[in-house]
Every structure is written in C-alpha cells, then in structure tokens.
XYZ file of C-alpha atoms in Angstrom:
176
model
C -8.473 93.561 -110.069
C -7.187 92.832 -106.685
C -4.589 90.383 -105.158
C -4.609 89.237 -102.381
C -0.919 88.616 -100.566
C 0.227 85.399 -98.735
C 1.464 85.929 -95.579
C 3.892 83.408 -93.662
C 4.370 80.345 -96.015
C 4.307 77.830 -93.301
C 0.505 79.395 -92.459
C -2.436 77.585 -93.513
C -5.290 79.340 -94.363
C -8.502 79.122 -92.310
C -10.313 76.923 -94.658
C -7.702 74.456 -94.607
C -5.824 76.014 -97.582
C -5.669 74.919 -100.747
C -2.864 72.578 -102.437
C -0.196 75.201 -103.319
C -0.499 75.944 -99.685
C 0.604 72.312 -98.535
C 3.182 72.204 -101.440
C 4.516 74.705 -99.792
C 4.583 73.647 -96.666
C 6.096 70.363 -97.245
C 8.186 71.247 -100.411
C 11.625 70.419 -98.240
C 10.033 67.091 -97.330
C 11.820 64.868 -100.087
C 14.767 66.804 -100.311
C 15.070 66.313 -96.766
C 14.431 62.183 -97.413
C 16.393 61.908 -100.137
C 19.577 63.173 -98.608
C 18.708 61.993 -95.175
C 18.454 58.469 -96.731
C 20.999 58.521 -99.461
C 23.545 59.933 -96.400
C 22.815 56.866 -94.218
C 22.816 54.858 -96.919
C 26.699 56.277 -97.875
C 27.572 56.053 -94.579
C 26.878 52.044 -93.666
C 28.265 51.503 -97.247
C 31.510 53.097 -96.383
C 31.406 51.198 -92.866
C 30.544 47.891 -94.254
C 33.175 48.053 -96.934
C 36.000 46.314 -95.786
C 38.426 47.396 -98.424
C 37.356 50.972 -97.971
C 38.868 51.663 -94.669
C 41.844 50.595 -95.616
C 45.040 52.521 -95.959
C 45.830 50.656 -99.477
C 44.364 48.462 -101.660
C 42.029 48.717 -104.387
C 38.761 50.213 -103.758
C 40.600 51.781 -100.194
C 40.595 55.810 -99.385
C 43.975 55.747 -98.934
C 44.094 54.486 -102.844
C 41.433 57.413 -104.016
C 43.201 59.933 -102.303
C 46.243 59.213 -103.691
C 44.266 58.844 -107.393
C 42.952 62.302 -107.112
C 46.094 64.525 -104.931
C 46.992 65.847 -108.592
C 43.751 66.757 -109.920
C 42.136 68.351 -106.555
C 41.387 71.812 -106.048
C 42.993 71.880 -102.907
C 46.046 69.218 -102.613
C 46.446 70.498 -99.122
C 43.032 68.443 -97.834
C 44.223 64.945 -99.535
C 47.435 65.307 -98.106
C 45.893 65.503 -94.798
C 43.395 62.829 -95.465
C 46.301 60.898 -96.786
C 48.394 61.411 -92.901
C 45.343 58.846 -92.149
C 43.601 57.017 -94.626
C 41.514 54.785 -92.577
C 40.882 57.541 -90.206
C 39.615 60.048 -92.851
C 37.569 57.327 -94.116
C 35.925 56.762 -90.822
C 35.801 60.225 -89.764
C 33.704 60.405 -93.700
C 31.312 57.650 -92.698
C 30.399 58.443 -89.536
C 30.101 61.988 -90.837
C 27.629 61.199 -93.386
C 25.763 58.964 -90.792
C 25.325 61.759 -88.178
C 24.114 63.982 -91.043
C 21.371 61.690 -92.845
C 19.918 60.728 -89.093
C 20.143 64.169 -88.436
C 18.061 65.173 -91.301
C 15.698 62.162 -91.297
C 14.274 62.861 -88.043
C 14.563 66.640 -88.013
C 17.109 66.634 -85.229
C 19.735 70.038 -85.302
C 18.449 69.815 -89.330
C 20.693 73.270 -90.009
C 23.519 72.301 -88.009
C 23.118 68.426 -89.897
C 22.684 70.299 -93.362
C 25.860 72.527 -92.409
C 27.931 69.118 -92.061
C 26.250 67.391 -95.589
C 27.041 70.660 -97.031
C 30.712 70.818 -95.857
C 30.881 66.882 -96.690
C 29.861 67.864 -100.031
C 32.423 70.940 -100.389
C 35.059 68.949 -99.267
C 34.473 65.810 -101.707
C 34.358 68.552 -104.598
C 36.858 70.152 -103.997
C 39.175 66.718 -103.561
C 37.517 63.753 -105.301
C 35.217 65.245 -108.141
C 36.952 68.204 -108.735
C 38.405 67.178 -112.176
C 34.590 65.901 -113.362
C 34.601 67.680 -116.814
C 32.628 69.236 -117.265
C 31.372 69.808 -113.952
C 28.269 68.711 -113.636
C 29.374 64.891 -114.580
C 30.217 65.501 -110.648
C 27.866 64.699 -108.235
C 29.302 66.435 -105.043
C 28.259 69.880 -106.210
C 24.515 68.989 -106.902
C 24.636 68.146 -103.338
C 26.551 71.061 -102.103
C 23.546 72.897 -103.485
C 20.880 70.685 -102.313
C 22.238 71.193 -99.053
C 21.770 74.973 -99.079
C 18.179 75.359 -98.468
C 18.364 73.120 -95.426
C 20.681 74.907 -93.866
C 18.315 77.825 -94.515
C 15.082 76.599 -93.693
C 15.541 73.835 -91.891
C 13.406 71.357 -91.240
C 9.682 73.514 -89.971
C 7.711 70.020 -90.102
C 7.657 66.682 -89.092
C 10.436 67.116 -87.254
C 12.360 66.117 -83.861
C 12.819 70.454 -84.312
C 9.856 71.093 -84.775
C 8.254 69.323 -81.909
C 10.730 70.623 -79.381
C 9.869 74.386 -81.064
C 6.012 73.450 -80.098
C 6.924 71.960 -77.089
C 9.070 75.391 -76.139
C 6.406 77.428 -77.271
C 4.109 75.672 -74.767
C 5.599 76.362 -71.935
C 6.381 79.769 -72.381
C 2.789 80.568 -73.502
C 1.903 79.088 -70.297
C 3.215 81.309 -67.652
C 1.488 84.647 -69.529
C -1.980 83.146 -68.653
C-alpha cells in the first residue's frame, strides 16, 4: 500500500482539496481572532478605566504592582513599572492595542505576535507569577498561544498576505 505525501500545507490540491486541506490552511484563523480581539478588547478596557491609570488607588497599576513586587519572578520589572505607574499602565494598553490590530488585520502579524508574546512574558513573570499552581494563571496560556504566530504568521486573510501577493506580482512581471 502506497502513501501519498503532502507537500506545502498552505497548497491546495487541484481538485479543490478536501477539508483537512482547508483546516489546515486556516487552522491559525481563530487563534489569530481570539487574541487579536481579546488584545483590543484589554487594551480599551485598560484605557477606559479611569482608576487603572492611576498611580494609587484601588483597582490602579500602581496598587497591583505594589500587590505583587514580593511574589514576582523578577522584582526588578515592578520596580521599574512602579518609577511610573500610570505610564507603565499606558505604555500596557496601548501595547496590547497595537498587538490585537496588528493581528486582526494581518498587519507585521510576527512582529505583533512578538509584542503579545513579550506582553504575556512580562505579566507572568510580574503579576501571575505566584498563580499556584500555574496554570490558575492565564498569562502563560497566552505566552504559548502566542508562539505559533510568531512562527507562522498570519499566510491568509491578511494585510501580509496581500502585500506578499501584491510583491510577488510585480516581480513576476518584469521576467515576462
């Protein structure tokens, strides 16, 4: 008995291909909407927030910071967070907005993925680091969600993956 061996994944087959094929294809698809939306959505929720930004307070970054400093895995990165609270907190939300537009419309995905993943490492190792046991903490599910973005990046229905076309195009068209 003979099998037969896929080529590229992103290739459909002549005769349109079958399911698995377009699985395939589009299996980044909702990881790619789900943290492209749920980064946005963190984002405006942070800027909207009006104790958030704030230095002190409760429900203010200056107040989690100082909540978690003991427990972190690196003290070192709250302490500089806490030199500005409010400006951490912005630099944070406008982070995760960048990111989740950045991965909603395909647009420097990898380079986008790169800064949710870093977001993500950074949050773990400060703010959930003392979940126990880990996986009670949510930043490291998304540290590792992260990962095959920044891998694969985003090879459809994307700002990317026009522009790739679009490049592809023109240099196809001075070898005719």
């Amino acid at each position: 008995m003979t099998h037969g061996t896929r080529g590229e994944v992103y290739a459909p087959r002549q005769s349109g291909g079958d399911w698995r094929d377009n699985a395939a294809r589009y299996a980044l698809l909702p990881l790619r909407i789900f943290l492209g939306v749920t980064f946005v959505y963190a984002g405006l929720d942070k800027l909207t927030d009006g104790a958030f930004m704030k230095d002190s307070g409760a429900g203010s970054v200056g107040d989690m910071m100082r909540t978690v400093r003991d427990s972190s895995a690196v003290p070192a990165l709250v302490d500089m967070a806490l030199k500005s609270p409010s400006g951490f907190g912005y630099a944070i939300a406008l982070g995760e907005l960048a990111v989740g537009i950045g991965t909603l419309i395909g647009l420097l995905t990898r380079l986008a993925a790169l800064g949710g993943a870093l977001i993500s490492l950074s949050l773990w190792l400060t703010v959930s680091w003392a979940a126990d046991p880990y996986y009670y903490g949510n930043d490291l599910p998304y540290l590792m969600a992260w990962l095959p973005l920044v891998l694969a990046g985003a090879p459809l229905l994307s700002v990317d993956a026009a522009l790739r076309r679009r490049r592809r195009g023109r240099s196809g068209a001075g070898y005719q």
